[in-house]
Amino acid sequence: MKTADVVLIFLACLVILACVFLLAPPVAEKGSLQEQLRQAQEQVELLKAQLADMDQQIDKLKRGDRETIESVARDKFGLAKEGEVIYQIPRPTEEK
């Protein structure tokens, strides 16, 4: 084998290794991006479900559903019926 052939083989190996090293980070990043996309899609589905629940609650409030009105009055505004006593339990604060 001639010296020129050895040099050509060596250069070819270098080119192949360079391609592998240049392509490896994008392949790893693709997996990370796919995971981020999956998480974002899960969050979208969760938010869609919450929106549907809120739409249903709004419809009930518009129709004057007494149970829903009382529930919102208690949960959102801390109101109570006459003679009822409300006990508020403080939530622990989160430290950041």
PDB file of C-alpha atoms in Angstrom:
ATOM      1  CA  MET A   1       0.000   0.000   0.000  1.00  0.00           C
ATOM      2  CA  LYS A   2       1.363   3.392  -0.943  1.00  0.00           C
ATOM      3  CA  THR A   3       1.742   6.293   1.432  1.00  0.00           C
ATOM      4  CA  ALA A   4      -0.818   8.252  -0.595  1.00  0.00           C
ATOM      5  CA  ASP A   5      -3.394   5.494  -0.066  1.00  0.00           C
ATOM      6  CA  VAL A   6      -2.786   5.505   3.692  1.00  0.00           C
ATOM      7  CA  VAL A   7      -3.159   9.279   3.774  1.00  0.00           C
ATOM      8  CA  LEU A   8      -6.421   9.086   1.803  1.00  0.00           C
ATOM      9  CA  ILE A   9      -7.814   6.408   4.133  1.00  0.00           C
ATOM     10  CA  PHE A  10      -6.765   8.486   7.149  1.00  0.00           C
ATOM     11  CA  LEU A  11      -8.449  11.595   5.705  1.00  0.00           C
ATOM     12  CA  ALA A  12     -11.599   9.616   4.898  1.00  0.00           C
ATOM     13  CA  CYS A  13     -11.708   8.375   8.491  1.00  0.00           C
ATOM     14  CA  LEU A  14     -11.282  11.919   9.755  1.00  0.00           C
ATOM     15  CA  VAL A  15     -14.138  13.141   7.556  1.00  0.00           C
ATOM     16  CA  ILE A  16     -16.397  10.331   8.788  1.00  0.00           C
ATOM     17  CA  LEU A  17     -15.547  11.046  12.428  1.00  0.00           C
ATOM     18  CA  ALA A  18     -16.121  14.773  11.902  1.00  0.00           C
ATOM     19  CA  CYS A  19     -19.558  14.050  10.431  1.00  0.00           C
ATOM     20  CA  VAL A  20     -20.446  11.811  13.368  1.00  0.00           C
ATOM     21  CA  PHE A  21     -19.399  14.444  15.914  1.00  0.00           C
ATOM     22  CA  LEU A  22     -21.248  17.184  14.044  1.00  0.00           C
ATOM     23  CA  LEU A  23     -24.464  15.172  13.754  1.00  0.00           C
ATOM     24  CA  ALA A  24     -24.496  13.726  17.288  1.00  0.00           C
ATOM     25  CA  PRO A  25     -25.622  16.920  19.117  1.00  0.00           C
ATOM     26  CA  PRO A  26     -28.623  17.547  16.830  1.00  0.00           C
ATOM     27  CA  VAL A  27     -29.750  13.948  17.305  1.00  0.00           C
ATOM     28  CA  ALA A  28     -29.555  14.308  21.100  1.00  0.00           C
ATOM     29  CA  GLU A  29     -31.328  17.670  20.920  1.00  0.00           C
ATOM     30  CA  LYS A  30     -34.097  16.101  18.827  1.00  0.00           C
ATOM     31  CA  GLY A  31     -34.898  13.702  21.667  1.00  0.00           C
ATOM     32  CA  SER A  32     -34.994  16.557  24.153  1.00  0.00           C
ATOM     33  CA  LEU A  33     -37.263  18.590  21.899  1.00  0.00           C
ATOM     34  CA  GLN A  34     -39.572  15.619  21.398  1.00  0.00           C
ATOM     35  CA  GLU A  35     -39.876  15.267  25.188  1.00  0.00           C
ATOM     36  CA  GLN A  36     -40.658  18.963  25.528  1.00  0.00           C
ATOM     37  CA  LEU A  37     -43.291  18.639  22.803  1.00  0.00           C
ATOM     38  CA  ARG A  38     -44.877  15.652  24.561  1.00  0.00           C
ATOM     39  CA  GLN A  39     -45.031  17.586  27.842  1.00  0.00           C
ATOM     40  CA  ALA A  40     -46.525  20.624  26.101  1.00  0.00           C
ATOM     41  CA  GLN A  41     -49.176  18.444  24.447  1.00  0.00           C
ATOM     42  CA  GLU A  42     -50.081  16.914  27.822  1.00  0.00           C
ATOM     43  CA  GLN A  43     -50.407  20.393  29.300  1.00  0.00           C
ATOM     44  CA  VAL A  44     -52.628  21.488  26.390  1.00  0.00           C
ATOM     45  CA  GLU A  45     -54.916  18.501  26.973  1.00  0.00           C
ATOM     46  CA  LEU A  46     -55.113  19.294  30.694  1.00  0.00           C
ATOM     47  CA  LEU A  47     -55.943  22.930  29.960  1.00  0.00           C
ATOM     48  CA  LYS A  48     -58.599  21.888  27.438  1.00  0.00           C
ATOM     49  CA  ALA A  49     -60.231  19.713  30.101  1.00  0.00           C
ATOM     50  CA  GLN A  50     -60.131  22.580  32.605  1.00  0.00           C
ATOM     51  CA  LEU A  51     -61.646  24.919  30.019  1.00  0.00           C
ATOM     52  CA  ALA A  52     -64.454  22.445  29.327  1.00  0.00           C
ATOM     53  CA  ASP A  53     -65.179  22.233  33.085  1.00  0.00           C
ATOM     54  CA  MET A  54     -65.239  26.014  33.342  1.00  0.00           C
ATOM     55  CA  ASP A  55     -67.540  26.316  30.316  1.00  0.00           C
ATOM     56  CA  GLN A  56     -69.889  23.799  31.932  1.00  0.00           C
ATOM     57  CA  GLN A  57     -69.843  25.757  35.199  1.00  0.00           C
ATOM     58  CA  ILE A  58     -70.549  29.021  33.319  1.00  0.00           C
ATOM     59  CA  ASP A  59     -73.528  27.407  31.570  1.00  0.00           C
ATOM     60  CA  LYS A  60     -74.894  26.239  34.925  1.00  0.00           C
ATOM     61  CA  LEU A  61     -74.431  29.717  36.408  1.00  0.00           C
ATOM     62  CA  LYS A  62     -76.227  31.289  33.438  1.00  0.00           C
ATOM     63  CA  ARG A  63     -79.131  28.847  33.868  1.00  0.00           C
ATOM     64  CA  GLY A  64     -79.331  29.769  37.545  1.00  0.00           C
ATOM     65  CA  ASP A  65     -78.379  26.338  38.903  1.00  0.00           C
ATOM     66  CA  ARG A  66     -78.719  26.912  42.664  1.00  0.00           C
ATOM     67  CA  GLU A  67     -76.145  24.288  43.664  1.00  0.00           C
ATOM     68  CA  THR A  68     -73.497  25.754  41.352  1.00  0.00           C
ATOM     69  CA  ILE A  69     -74.205  29.312  42.500  1.00  0.00           C
ATOM     70  CA  GLU A  70     -73.855  28.267  46.144  1.00  0.00           C
ATOM     71  CA  SER A  71     -70.652  26.374  45.386  1.00  0.00           C
ATOM     72  CA  VAL A  72     -69.079  29.387  43.671  1.00  0.00           C
ATOM     73  CA  ALA A  73     -70.263  31.709  46.458  1.00  0.00           C
ATOM     74  CA  ARG A  74     -68.572  29.459  49.038  1.00  0.00           C
ATOM     75  CA  ASP A  75     -65.370  28.621  47.161  1.00  0.00           C
ATOM     76  CA  LYS A  76     -64.584  31.911  45.447  1.00  0.00           C
ATOM     77  CA  PHE A  77     -66.090  34.497  47.781  1.00  0.00           C
ATOM     78  CA  GLY A  78     -66.101  32.788  51.194  1.00  0.00           C
ATOM     79  CA  LEU A  79     -69.837  33.331  51.628  1.00  0.00           C
ATOM     80  CA  ALA A  80     -72.118  31.173  53.755  1.00  0.00           C
ATOM     81  CA  LYS A  81     -75.810  30.619  54.283  1.00  0.00           C
ATOM     82  CA  GLU A  82     -77.422  32.166  57.292  1.00  0.00           C
ATOM     83  CA  GLY A  83     -76.500  30.127  60.363  1.00  0.00           C
ATOM     84  CA  GLU A  84     -73.526  28.390  58.728  1.00  0.00           C
ATOM     85  CA  VAL A  85     -70.039  28.723  60.121  1.00  0.00           C
ATOM     86  CA  ILE A  86     -67.025  28.764  57.818  1.00  0.00           C
ATOM     87  CA  TYR A  87     -63.731  27.383  59.045  1.00  0.00           C
ATOM     88  CA  GLN A  88     -60.751  28.523  57.024  1.00  0.00           C
ATOM     89  CA  ILE A  89     -57.654  26.391  57.127  1.00  0.00           C
ATOM     90  CA  PRO A  90     -54.535  28.355  56.180  1.00  0.00           C
ATOM     91  CA  ARG A  91     -52.445  26.855  53.429  1.00  0.00           C
ATOM     92  CA  PRO A  92     -48.712  26.551  54.027  1.00  0.00           C
ATOM     93  CA  THR A  93     -46.682  29.016  51.991  1.00  0.00           C
ATOM     94  CA  GLU A  94     -44.208  27.634  49.503  1.00  0.00           C
ATOM     95  CA  GLU A  95     -40.608  28.700  49.907  1.00  0.00           C
ATOM     96  CA  LYS A  96     -38.704  29.424  46.718  1.00  0.00           C
TER      97      LYS A  96
END
